[in-house]
Amino acid sequence: MSEDRTRGVALVTGASQGIGRAIAERLAREGWDLALVARRAEVLAEVIASLADSGVEAAAFPCDVADSSAVEETVHQVLERWGRIDALVNNAGISRDALLIRMKEEQWSQVLRTNLDGSYHFIRYVAPGMMKMRAGRIVNITSVIGQIGNAGQVNYAASKAGIIGLTLATARELAGRGITVNAVAPGFIETAMTQDLPESAVKELFERIPLRRLGQPEDVAALVSFLLSEDASYITGQVLNCDGGMVMG
Ligand code: NDP
């Protein structure tokens, strides 16, 4: 990590709301300078404004993670500003649910392009700088759905299972350069993504959570923060669940 007053520069995607915003808030409290990515510039600006008292530098980089050249340009801009990216958190994600036989090509490809390609794009363009520094932390947000599947979410499950494979292979490639790569698998977290689920589905999910509460974005942010810390320097190629015990073992 850098030797100045901050803990380094962290790039967080999907930082305009939900889990990504909670990660940004947590990392700001811990002294990370922040490059925040999402598509909606005006919402990112609100997040940046809310971090004004934290004493760290935070800047918005509006970008569609599915667009490879836009990601390349974004990483270039972040490096121009700070000269380094010490940590990358690939959190941006969407769901477009439908049963397999009713799912449209567009629903399939939108989810794969955002969730899986988006994570690949950022790793692709951030990794070279980390390799030169011989240090870095990458955390990819997957999901329990990528581990156990869910009816109506073949696109989402495939994208999140893909992120696990991406994490494991990248961890092996980059370990020799001192870069750790891990995935965090949240369970049911209360955000905009889950707020429209029918009450019956929430009740059923609740029954499957041994800790008997829904997760909060801050629960996930705490785990991400740990994985970015010095204390996690001997952990790589892992999928860590943050799910109240939904998936065990
Ligand atoms: P939200 O829908 O609340 O937030 C999604 C974020 O991703 C927003 O900031 C959105 O910003 C950004 N985003 C979406 N598409 C793009 C894109 N193409 N380019 C750039 N940014 C994009 O979701 P959550 O906070 O709930 O989810 C965050 C991550 O956690 C996702 O990867 C999700 O799959 C995962 N997850 C969530 C769970 C839950 O229960 N909530 C459970 C397991 C995993 P904008 O619209 O401005 O682009």
PDB file of N, CA, C and O and ligand atoms in Angstrom, residues 13-21 37-41 43-44 63-67 90-95 113-115 141-145 156 160 163 184-194 217 220, ligand 1:
ATOM      1  N   THR A  13     -16.628  -0.415  -8.298  1.00  0.00           N
ATOM      2  CA  THR A  13     -17.677  -0.276  -9.327  1.00  0.00           C
ATOM      3  C   THR A  13     -19.050  -0.494  -8.699  1.00  0.00           C
ATOM      4  O   THR A  13     -19.182  -1.151  -7.663  1.00  0.00           O
ATOM      5  N   GLY A  14     -20.050   0.090  -9.342  1.00  0.00           N
ATOM      6  CA  GLY A  14     -21.409  -0.006  -8.809  1.00  0.00           C
ATOM      7  C   GLY A  14     -21.534   0.721  -7.478  1.00  0.00           C
ATOM      8  O   GLY A  14     -22.251   0.284  -6.570  1.00  0.00           O
ATOM      9  N   ALA A  15     -20.847   1.862  -7.394  1.00  0.00           N
ATOM     10  CA  ALA A  15     -20.744   2.573  -6.109  1.00  0.00           C
ATOM     11  C   ALA A  15     -21.857   3.596  -5.902  1.00  0.00           C
ATOM     12  O   ALA A  15     -21.838   4.322  -4.913  1.00  0.00           O
ATOM     13  N   SER A  16     -22.827   3.665  -6.813  1.00  0.00           N
ATOM     14  CA  SER A  16     -23.845   4.714  -6.677  1.00  0.00           C
ATOM     15  C   SER A  16     -24.929   4.364  -5.662  1.00  0.00           C
ATOM     16  O   SER A  16     -25.668   5.237  -5.218  1.00  0.00           O
ATOM     17  N   GLN A  17     -25.050   3.091  -5.304  1.00  0.00           N
ATOM     18  CA  GLN A  17     -26.090   2.712  -4.331  1.00  0.00           C
ATOM     19  C   GLN A  17     -25.796   1.325  -3.759  1.00  0.00           C
ATOM     20  O   GLN A  17     -24.841   0.666  -4.157  1.00  0.00           O
ATOM     21  N   GLY A  18     -26.618   0.926  -2.815  1.00  0.00           N
ATOM     22  CA  GLY A  18     -26.587  -0.444  -2.300  1.00  0.00           C
ATOM     23  C   GLY A  18     -25.242  -0.854  -1.719  1.00  0.00           C
ATOM     24  O   GLY A  18     -24.606  -0.104  -0.982  1.00  0.00           O
ATOM     25  N   ILE A  19     -24.836  -2.066  -2.064  1.00  0.00           N
ATOM     26  CA  ILE A  19     -23.620  -2.644  -1.499  1.00  0.00           C
ATOM     27  C   ILE A  19     -22.386  -1.822  -1.889  1.00  0.00           C
ATOM     28  O   ILE A  19     -21.516  -1.565  -1.056  1.00  0.00           O
ATOM     29  N   GLY A  20     -22.318  -1.380  -3.141  1.00  0.00           N
ATOM     30  CA  GLY A  20     -21.154  -0.619  -3.605  1.00  0.00           C
ATOM     31  C   GLY A  20     -21.001   0.690  -2.846  1.00  0.00           C
ATOM     32  O   GLY A  20     -19.892   1.095  -2.484  1.00  0.00           O
ATOM     33  N   ARG A  21     -22.122   1.344  -2.595  1.00  0.00           N
ATOM     34  CA  ARG A  21     -22.059   2.595  -1.839  1.00  0.00           C
ATOM     35  C   ARG A  21     -21.590   2.335  -0.397  1.00  0.00           C
ATOM     36  O   ARG A  21     -20.776   3.079   0.148  1.00  0.00           O
ATOM     37  N   VAL A  37     -17.181   4.215  -9.559  1.00  0.00           N
ATOM     38  CA  VAL A  37     -17.691   3.960 -10.910  1.00  0.00           C
ATOM     39  C   VAL A  37     -19.150   3.517 -10.855  1.00  0.00           C
ATOM     40  O   VAL A  37     -19.526   2.710 -10.000  1.00  0.00           O
ATOM     41  N   ALA A  38     -19.958   4.063 -11.743  1.00  0.00           N
ATOM     42  CA  ALA A  38     -21.329   3.607 -12.017  1.00  0.00           C
ATOM     43  C   ALA A  38     -21.753   4.369 -13.269  1.00  0.00           C
ATOM     44  O   ALA A  38     -20.998   5.229 -13.749  1.00  0.00           O
ATOM     45  N   ARG A  39     -22.939   4.068 -13.789  1.00  0.00           N
ATOM     46  CA  ARG A  39     -23.352   4.787 -15.003  1.00  0.00           C
ATOM     47  C   ARG A  39     -23.918   6.161 -14.695  1.00  0.00           C
ATOM     48  O   ARG A  39     -23.722   7.107 -15.439  1.00  0.00           O
ATOM     49  N   ARG A  40     -24.640   6.308 -13.571  1.00  0.00           N
ATOM     50  CA  ARG A  40     -25.362   7.570 -13.331  1.00  0.00           C
ATOM     51  C   ARG A  40     -24.464   8.587 -12.618  1.00  0.00           C
ATOM     52  O   ARG A  40     -24.267   8.515 -11.397  1.00  0.00           O
ATOM     53  N   ALA A  41     -23.976   9.542 -13.421  1.00  0.00           N
ATOM     54  CA  ALA A  41     -23.043  10.542 -12.891  1.00  0.00           C
ATOM     55  C   ALA A  41     -23.663  11.348 -11.758  1.00  0.00           C
ATOM     56  O   ALA A  41     -22.999  11.656 -10.763  1.00  0.00           O
ATOM     57  N   VAL A  43     -25.932  10.562  -9.549  1.00  0.00           N
ATOM     58  CA  VAL A  43     -26.045   9.830  -8.279  1.00  0.00           C
ATOM     59  C   VAL A  43     -24.655   9.651  -7.657  1.00  0.00           C
ATOM     60  O   VAL A  43     -24.477   9.790  -6.443  1.00  0.00           O
ATOM     61  N   LEU A  44     -23.672   9.372  -8.512  1.00  0.00           N
ATOM     62  CA  LEU A  44     -22.291   9.273  -8.011  1.00  0.00           C
ATOM     63  C   LEU A  44     -21.867  10.582  -7.357  1.00  0.00           C
ATOM     64  O   LEU A  44     -21.180  10.577  -6.332  1.00  0.00           O
ATOM     65  N   CYS A  63     -19.197   5.387 -15.965  1.00  0.00           N
ATOM     66  CA  CYS A  63     -18.728   4.428 -16.977  1.00  0.00           C
ATOM     67  C   CYS A  63     -19.661   3.223 -16.972  1.00  0.00           C
ATOM     68  O   CYS A  63     -20.137   2.804 -15.928  1.00  0.00           O
ATOM     69  N   ASP A  64     -19.913   2.679 -18.164  1.00  0.00           N
ATOM     70  CA  ASP A  64     -20.662   1.429 -18.286  1.00  0.00           C
ATOM     71  C   ASP A  64     -19.639   0.290 -18.284  1.00  0.00           C
ATOM     72  O   ASP A  64     -18.838   0.175 -19.216  1.00  0.00           O
ATOM     73  N   VAL A  65     -19.683  -0.542 -17.245  1.00  0.00           N
ATOM     74  CA  VAL A  65     -18.657  -1.584 -17.109  1.00  0.00           C
ATOM     75  C   VAL A  65     -18.685  -2.604 -18.250  1.00  0.00           C
ATOM     76  O   VAL A  65     -17.703  -3.303 -18.487  1.00  0.00           O
ATOM     77  N   ALA A  66     -19.828  -2.678 -18.949  1.00  0.00           N
ATOM     78  CA  ALA A  66     -19.951  -3.636 -20.052  1.00  0.00           C
ATOM     79  C   ALA A  66     -19.176  -3.183 -21.290  1.00  0.00           C
ATOM     80  O   ALA A  66     -18.967  -3.969 -22.215  1.00  0.00           O
ATOM     81  N   ASP A  67     -18.779  -1.928 -21.316  1.00  0.00           N
ATOM     82  CA  ASP A  67     -18.125  -1.332 -22.487  1.00  0.00           C
ATOM     83  C   ASP A  67     -16.606  -1.338 -22.291  1.00  0.00           C
ATOM     84  O   ASP A  67     -16.050  -0.524 -21.553  1.00  0.00           O
ATOM     85  N   ASN A  90     -14.842  -5.218  -7.847  1.00  0.00           N
ATOM     86  CA  ASN A  90     -15.808  -5.396  -8.931  1.00  0.00           C
ATOM     87  C   ASN A  90     -17.158  -5.749  -8.330  1.00  0.00           C
ATOM     88  O   ASN A  90     -17.438  -6.912  -8.016  1.00  0.00           O
ATOM     89  N   ASN A  91     -17.997  -4.726  -8.161  1.00  0.00           N
ATOM     90  CA  ASN A  91     -19.285  -4.916  -7.490  1.00  0.00           C
ATOM     91  C   ASN A  91     -20.475  -4.654  -8.408  1.00  0.00           C
ATOM     92  O   ASN A  91     -21.571  -5.167  -8.148  1.00  0.00           O
ATOM     93  N   ALA A  92     -20.308  -3.896  -9.482  1.00  0.00           N
ATOM     94  CA  ALA A  92     -21.449  -3.534 -10.354  1.00  0.00           C
ATOM     95  C   ALA A  92     -22.144  -4.800 -10.830  1.00  0.00           C
ATOM     96  O   ALA A  92     -21.491  -5.750 -11.258  1.00  0.00           O
ATOM     97  N   GLY A  93     -23.468  -4.807 -10.753  1.00  0.00           N
ATOM     98  CA  GLY A  93     -24.180  -5.992 -11.202  1.00  0.00           C
ATOM     99  C   GLY A  93     -25.657  -5.712 -11.373  1.00  0.00           C
ATOM    100  O   GLY A  93     -26.202  -4.771 -10.782  1.00  0.00           O
ATOM    101  N   ILE A  94     -26.277  -6.517 -12.225  1.00  0.00           N
ATOM    102  CA  ILE A  94     -27.723  -6.388 -12.462  1.00  0.00           C
ATOM    103  C   ILE A  94     -28.346  -7.785 -12.499  1.00  0.00           C
ATOM    104  O   ILE A  94     -27.650  -8.788 -12.654  1.00  0.00           O
ATOM    105  N   SER A  95     -29.673  -7.807 -12.369  1.00  0.00           N
ATOM    106  CA  SER A  95     -30.410  -9.054 -12.628  1.00  0.00           C
ATOM    107  C   SER A  95     -31.538  -8.737 -13.609  1.00  0.00           C
ATOM    108  O   SER A  95     -32.056  -7.617 -13.616  1.00  0.00           O
ATOM    109  N   ARG A 113     -22.925  -9.547 -19.841  1.00  0.00           N
ATOM    110  CA  ARG A 113     -22.007  -8.456 -20.217  1.00  0.00           C
ATOM    111  C   ARG A 113     -21.699  -7.551 -19.033  1.00  0.00           C
ATOM    112  O   ARG A 113     -20.581  -7.086 -18.855  1.00  0.00           O
ATOM    113  N   THR A 114     -22.717  -7.285 -18.224  1.00  0.00           N
ATOM    114  CA  THR A 114     -22.485  -6.386 -17.083  1.00  0.00           C
ATOM    115  C   THR A 114     -21.718  -7.107 -15.969  1.00  0.00           C
ATOM    116  O   THR A 114     -20.677  -6.632 -15.516  1.00  0.00           O
ATOM    117  N   ASN A 115     -22.245  -8.236 -15.544  1.00  0.00           N
ATOM    118  CA  ASN A 115     -21.687  -8.878 -14.347  1.00  0.00           C
ATOM    119  C   ASN A 115     -20.333  -9.547 -14.610  1.00  0.00           C
ATOM    120  O   ASN A 115     -19.389  -9.344 -13.846  1.00  0.00           O
ATOM    121  N   ILE A 141     -17.427  -9.333  -6.499  1.00  0.00           N
ATOM    122  CA  ILE A 141     -18.659  -9.687  -5.806  1.00  0.00           C
ATOM    123  C   ILE A 141     -19.431 -10.708  -6.647  1.00  0.00           C
ATOM    124  O   ILE A 141     -19.903 -10.404  -7.745  1.00  0.00           O
ATOM    125  N   THR A 142     -19.522 -11.924  -6.118  1.00  0.00           N
ATOM    126  CA  THR A 142     -20.314 -12.958  -6.775  1.00  0.00           C
ATOM    127  C   THR A 142     -21.638 -13.044  -6.031  1.00  0.00           C
ATOM    128  O   THR A 142     -22.187 -12.023  -5.605  1.00  0.00           O
ATOM    129  N   SER A 143     -22.181 -14.241  -5.837  1.00  0.00           N
ATOM    130  CA  SER A 143     -23.460 -14.396  -5.135  1.00  0.00           C
ATOM    131  C   SER A 143     -23.653 -15.863  -4.762  1.00  0.00           C
ATOM    132  O   SER A 143     -23.125 -16.754  -5.451  1.00  0.00           O
ATOM    133  N   VAL A 144     -24.426 -16.113  -3.737  1.00  0.00           N
ATOM    134  CA  VAL A 144     -24.771 -17.505  -3.422  1.00  0.00           C
ATOM    135  C   VAL A 144     -25.489 -18.155  -4.608  1.00  0.00           C
ATOM    136  O   VAL A 144     -25.413 -19.376  -4.790  1.00  0.00           O
ATOM    137  N   ILE A 145     -26.140 -17.339  -5.435  1.00  0.00           N
ATOM    138  CA  ILE A 145     -26.855 -17.890  -6.597  1.00  0.00           C
ATOM    139  C   ILE A 145     -25.883 -18.521  -7.593  1.00  0.00           C
ATOM    140  O   ILE A 145     -26.231 -19.462  -8.298  1.00  0.00           O
ATOM    141  N   TYR A 156     -28.226 -14.781 -14.373  1.00  0.00           N
ATOM    142  CA  TYR A 156     -27.540 -14.251 -13.183  1.00  0.00           C
ATOM    143  C   TYR A 156     -26.633 -15.318 -12.561  1.00  0.00           C
ATOM    144  O   TYR A 156     -25.472 -15.059 -12.233  1.00  0.00           O
ATOM    145  N   LYS A 160     -22.578 -15.184 -12.173  1.00  0.00           N
ATOM    146  CA  LYS A 160     -21.936 -15.192 -10.857  1.00  0.00           C
ATOM    147  C   LYS A 160     -21.036 -16.419 -10.682  1.00  0.00           C
ATOM    148  O   LYS A 160     -20.001 -16.341 -10.019  1.00  0.00           O
ATOM    149  N   ILE A 163     -17.938 -15.542 -12.427  1.00  0.00           N
ATOM    150  CA  ILE A 163     -17.075 -14.663 -11.617  1.00  0.00           C
ATOM    151  C   ILE A 163     -16.221 -15.496 -10.662  1.00  0.00           C
ATOM    152  O   ILE A 163     -15.061 -15.167 -10.396  1.00  0.00           O
ATOM    153  N   VAL A 184     -16.376 -12.427  -2.951  1.00  0.00           N
ATOM    154  CA  VAL A 184     -17.304 -12.372  -1.823  1.00  0.00           C
ATOM    155  C   VAL A 184     -18.679 -12.781  -2.358  1.00  0.00           C
ATOM    156  O   VAL A 184     -19.136 -12.261  -3.381  1.00  0.00           O
ATOM    157  N   ALA A 185     -19.300 -13.741  -1.672  1.00  0.00           N
ATOM    158  CA  ALA A 185     -20.618 -14.227  -2.098  1.00  0.00           C
ATOM    159  C   ALA A 185     -21.682 -13.808  -1.086  1.00  0.00           C
ATOM    160  O   ALA A 185     -21.868 -14.484  -0.062  1.00  0.00           O
ATOM    161  N   PRO A 186     -22.367 -12.691  -1.357  1.00  0.00           N
ATOM    162  CA  PRO A 186     -23.445 -12.304  -0.446  1.00  0.00           C
ATOM    163  C   PRO A 186     -24.655 -13.228  -0.618  1.00  0.00           C
ATOM    164  O   PRO A 186     -24.865 -13.817  -1.680  1.00  0.00           O
ATOM    165  N   GLY A 187     -25.439 -13.318   0.449  1.00  0.00           N
ATOM    166  CA  GLY A 187     -26.711 -14.033   0.371  1.00  0.00           C
ATOM    167  C   GLY A 187     -27.809 -13.044   0.027  1.00  0.00           C
ATOM    168  O   GLY A 187     -27.729 -12.371  -0.989  1.00  0.00           O
ATOM    169  N   PHE A 188     -28.800 -12.929   0.878  1.00  0.00           N
ATOM    170  CA  PHE A 188     -29.901 -11.990   0.628  1.00  0.00           C
ATOM    171  C   PHE A 188     -29.600 -10.682   1.352  1.00  0.00           C
ATOM    172  O   PHE A 188     -29.631 -10.618   2.574  1.00  0.00           O
ATOM    173  N   ILE A 189     -29.285  -9.644   0.589  1.00  0.00           N
ATOM    174  CA  ILE A 189     -28.932  -8.347   1.174  1.00  0.00           C
ATOM    175  C   ILE A 189     -30.032  -7.340   0.823  1.00  0.00           C
ATOM    176  O   ILE A 189     -30.478  -7.287  -0.331  1.00  0.00           O
ATOM    177  N   GLU A 190     -30.457  -6.564   1.794  1.00  0.00           N
ATOM    178  CA  GLU A 190     -31.538  -5.596   1.554  1.00  0.00           C
ATOM    179  C   GLU A 190     -31.035  -4.392   0.761  1.00  0.00           C
ATOM    180  O   GLU A 190     -30.395  -3.494   1.314  1.00  0.00           O
ATOM    181  N   THR A 191     -31.309  -4.397  -0.541  1.00  0.00           N
ATOM    182  CA  THR A 191     -30.958  -3.271  -1.422  1.00  0.00           C
ATOM    183  C   THR A 191     -32.053  -3.147  -2.471  1.00  0.00           C
ATOM    184  O   THR A 191     -33.005  -3.942  -2.507  1.00  0.00           O
ATOM    185  N   ALA A 192     -31.864  -2.193  -3.401  1.00  0.00           N
ATOM    186  CA  ALA A 192     -32.832  -2.005  -4.494  1.00  0.00           C
ATOM    187  C   ALA A 192     -32.985  -3.287  -5.303  1.00  0.00           C
ATOM    188  O   ALA A 192     -34.070  -3.592  -5.810  1.00  0.00           O
ATOM    189  N   MET A 193     -31.891  -4.065  -5.407  1.00  0.00           N
ATOM    190  CA  MET A 193     -31.945  -5.278  -6.229  1.00  0.00           C
ATOM    191  C   MET A 193     -32.942  -6.296  -5.682  1.00  0.00           C
ATOM    192  O   MET A 193     -33.534  -7.063  -6.430  1.00  0.00           O
ATOM    193  N   THR A 194     -33.128  -6.308  -4.377  1.00  0.00           N
ATOM    194  CA  THR A 194     -33.991  -7.321  -3.766  1.00  0.00           C
ATOM    195  C   THR A 194     -35.321  -6.752  -3.278  1.00  0.00           C
ATOM    196  O   THR A 194     -36.182  -7.508  -2.828  1.00  0.00           O
ATOM    197  N   PRO A 217     -26.125  -4.052   3.481  1.00  0.00           N
ATOM    198  CA  PRO A 217     -24.939  -3.723   2.667  1.00  0.00           C
ATOM    199  C   PRO A 217     -23.672  -3.594   3.519  1.00  0.00           C
ATOM    200  O   PRO A 217     -22.583  -3.984   3.091  1.00  0.00           O
ATOM    201  N   VAL A 220     -21.614  -6.779   4.023  1.00  0.00           N
ATOM    202  CA  VAL A 220     -20.727  -7.121   2.902  1.00  0.00           C
ATOM    203  C   VAL A 220     -19.516  -6.187   2.892  1.00  0.00           C
ATOM    204  O   VAL A 220     -18.376  -6.615   2.682  1.00  0.00           O
TER     205      VAL A 220
HETATM  206  P1  NDP B   1     -28.069  -2.354  -6.723  1.00  0.00           P
HETATM  207  O1  NDP B   1     -29.001  -2.600  -7.843  1.00  0.00           O
HETATM  208  O2  NDP B   1     -28.556  -1.645  -5.510  1.00  0.00           O
HETATM  209  O3  NDP B   1     -26.769  -1.564  -7.264  1.00  0.00           O
HETATM  210  C1  NDP B   1     -26.127  -1.968  -8.438  1.00  0.00           C
HETATM  211  C2  NDP B   1     -25.000  -1.008  -8.728  1.00  0.00           C
HETATM  212  O4  NDP B   1     -24.358  -1.410  -9.939  1.00  0.00           O
HETATM  213  C3  NDP B   1     -25.460   0.411  -8.925  1.00  0.00           C
HETATM  214  O5  NDP B   1     -24.521   1.279  -8.335  1.00  0.00           O
HETATM  215  C4  NDP B   1     -25.453   0.578 -10.442  1.00  0.00           C
HETATM  216  O6  NDP B   1     -25.218   1.930 -10.750  1.00  0.00           O
HETATM  217  C5  NDP B   1     -24.287  -0.305 -10.822  1.00  0.00           C
HETATM  218  N1  NDP B   1     -24.355  -0.778 -12.207  1.00  0.00           N
HETATM  219  C6  NDP B   1     -25.296  -1.580 -12.761  1.00  0.00           C
HETATM  220  N2  NDP B   1     -25.034  -1.767 -14.060  1.00  0.00           N
HETATM  221  C7  NDP B   1     -23.894  -1.086 -14.334  1.00  0.00           C
HETATM  222  C8  NDP B   1     -23.116  -0.904 -15.501  1.00  0.00           C
HETATM  223  N3  NDP B   1     -23.448  -1.455 -16.672  1.00  0.00           N
HETATM  224  N4  NDP B   1     -22.004  -0.127 -15.429  1.00  0.00           N
HETATM  225  C9  NDP B   1     -21.655   0.451 -14.257  1.00  0.00           C
HETATM  226  N5  NDP B   1     -22.333   0.306 -13.119  1.00  0.00           N
HETATM  227  C10 NDP B   1     -23.451  -0.455 -13.163  1.00  0.00           C
HETATM  228  O7  NDP B   1     -27.473  -3.781  -6.342  1.00  0.00           O
HETATM  229  P2  NDP B   1     -26.804  -4.341  -5.009  1.00  0.00           P
HETATM  230  O8  NDP B   1     -26.100  -3.267  -4.279  1.00  0.00           O
HETATM  231  O9  NDP B   1     -27.792  -5.186  -4.324  1.00  0.00           O
HETATM  232  O10 NDP B   1     -25.743  -5.337  -5.668  1.00  0.00           O
HETATM  233  C11 NDP B   1     -24.366  -5.049  -5.779  1.00  0.00           C
HETATM  234  C12 NDP B   1     -23.649  -6.340  -6.201  1.00  0.00           C
HETATM  235  O11 NDP B   1     -23.887  -7.343  -5.224  1.00  0.00           O
HETATM  236  C13 NDP B   1     -24.139  -6.902  -7.520  1.00  0.00           C
HETATM  237  O12 NDP B   1     -23.063  -7.457  -8.234  1.00  0.00           O
HETATM  238  C14 NDP B   1     -25.094  -7.999  -7.101  1.00  0.00           C
HETATM  239  O13 NDP B   1     -25.224  -8.996  -8.075  1.00  0.00           O
HETATM  240  C15 NDP B   1     -24.395  -8.506  -5.842  1.00  0.00           C
HETATM  241  N6  NDP B   1     -25.258  -9.244  -4.949  1.00  0.00           N
HETATM  242  C16 NDP B   1     -26.349  -8.637  -4.365  1.00  0.00           C
HETATM  243  C17 NDP B   1     -27.157  -9.363  -3.495  1.00  0.00           C
HETATM  244  C18 NDP B   1     -28.363  -8.776  -2.825  1.00  0.00           C
HETATM  245  O14 NDP B   1     -29.076  -9.547  -2.160  1.00  0.00           O
HETATM  246  N7  NDP B   1     -28.636  -7.488  -2.944  1.00  0.00           N
HETATM  247  C19 NDP B   1     -26.863 -10.771  -3.198  1.00  0.00           C
HETATM  248  C20 NDP B   1     -25.712 -11.296  -3.855  1.00  0.00           C
HETATM  249  C21 NDP B   1     -24.940 -10.545  -4.688  1.00  0.00           C
HETATM  250  P3  NDP B   1     -25.839   2.696 -12.041  1.00  0.00           P
HETATM  251  O15 NDP B   1     -27.264   2.265 -12.150  1.00  0.00           O
HETATM  252  O16 NDP B   1     -25.665   4.129 -11.691  1.00  0.00           O
HETATM  253  O17 NDP B   1     -24.996   2.272 -13.186  1.00  0.00           O
END
